[in-house]
C-alpha angles and dihedrals in degrees: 000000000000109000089224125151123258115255129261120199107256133211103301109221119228121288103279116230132250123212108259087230090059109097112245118223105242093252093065110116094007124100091245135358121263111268109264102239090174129108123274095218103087133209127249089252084048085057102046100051081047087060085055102045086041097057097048091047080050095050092033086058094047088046089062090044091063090068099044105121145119104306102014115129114241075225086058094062088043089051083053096045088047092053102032087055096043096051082058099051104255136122115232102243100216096044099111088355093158079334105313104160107205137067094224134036112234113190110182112199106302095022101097101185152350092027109168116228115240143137090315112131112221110222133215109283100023122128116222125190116204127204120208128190130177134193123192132132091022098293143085141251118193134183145134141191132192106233125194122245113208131309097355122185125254095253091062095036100071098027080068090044091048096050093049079052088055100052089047086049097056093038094061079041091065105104134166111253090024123111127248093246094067086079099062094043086059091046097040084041089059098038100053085059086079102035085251123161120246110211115228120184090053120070150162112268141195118277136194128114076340121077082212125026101191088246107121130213111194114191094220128062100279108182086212096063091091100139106126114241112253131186103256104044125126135205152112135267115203117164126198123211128185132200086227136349126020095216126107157202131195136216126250083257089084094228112057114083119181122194101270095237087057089234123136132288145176143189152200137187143179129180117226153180126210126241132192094283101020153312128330115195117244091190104074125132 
């Protein structure tokens, strides 16, 4: 693996703006959202403004991407996704999330999730995983992707091509009549062919008018997943795969947490609804 050295939290910049015309999520402003008490089974118009919201969190990510290279700024991406959201009428969803205060998540090698952007320079053969929500016509579109800098070793490489394997793996697995927790047995089935980590305490999540439905993914074969799989529903599948444990710490911001062991990690998500024979990706640019 890269002999890298281990990341540090830069100088945040000031909050960036979002046009008064643009429609806030409800939890803007507020120290948590109120607790979604709706189906999760969505209706035809639900979908169809998720496709949208979908596609601009999707397009608002690649746009980022564009930029990832040896002496960007992980604050720079977030700067692109803002805009890039914004000038399509859309509220970047985890912009004041329970006080998140950025519009993009920006999680740097051993950061597996929830990393801030800030002043931190990304070098040549980092991964960075960047995390992308969208809110516009009242509902969300969440997705993420781990994307090369650089010349990146070997070792990094295909941990960030496995875990995009996994993801496709447990998307073709969603089936109606099957239960929730046959997604994480595909995904925790790959990735013990390599020896790699499944994170736990994070998972995917339902996801509607709500950023977060209360209906949990896990990524491993959880025997409590148990809900039985219904068209209609919407949510995401993001698996996390580590290069070796899947324990954590997190920093004293009180949102980056990095694998405990300070190995590698990557990570992909789609959000999805599912259909009559399977799943169709919401998240498409």
């Amino acid at each position: 693996m890269s002999g890298q050295s281990l990341l540090v939290p830069g100088e945040l910049s000031p909050a960036r703006s979002v046009p008064g015309n643009i429609r806030r999520p409800e939890y803007v402003g507020k120290p948590a959202p109120t607790p979604y008490t709706g189906p999760e089974v969505q209706s035809a118009e639900t979908i169809e403004a998720m496709r949208i919201a979908g596609r601009i969190a999707a397009q608002a990510m690649a746009e980022a991407a564009k930029l990832i290279a040896p002496g960007v700024t992980t604050d720079e991406l977030d700067k692109v996704a803002h805009e890039y959201m914004c000038d399509h009428g859309a509220y970047p969803s985890t912009l004041g999330y329970r006080g998140y205060p950025k519009s993009l998540c920006s999680s740097v090698n051993e950061v597996i999730c929830h990393g801030i952007p800030d002043s931190t320079v990304l070098r040549d053969g980092d991964i960075v995983n960047l995390d992308v929500t969208a809110y516009i016509g009242g509902v969300h579109g969440d997705n993420n992707a781990t994307y090369l800098c650089g010349d990146v070793d070997e070792e990094s490489r295909l941990l960030v091509e496995r875990t995009r394997e996994a993801l496709n793996r447990a998307i073709k697995a969603v089936k109606p009549g099957r239960q929730i927790n046959v997604i994480g047995r595909v995904i925790e089935s790959y990735a013990k062919r390599f020896g790699y980590g499944v994170v736990r305490d994070f998972t995917g999540h339902g996801i509607n008018s709500s950023f977060h439905s209360g209906l949990i993914i896990p990524h491993y074969d959880s025997p409590h997943a148990t809900t039985v799989i219904e068209p209609g529903m919407t949510f995401t599948i993001e698996p996390m795969l580590t290069l070796g444990t899947h324990d954590y710490d997190m920093w004293d911001d009180g949102w980056t947490v990095v694998t405990k062991d300070r190995k590698r990690t990557a990570q992909f998500e789609h959000t999805l609804v599912v259909t009559d024979s399977g799943a169709d990706i919401l998240t498409l640019p």
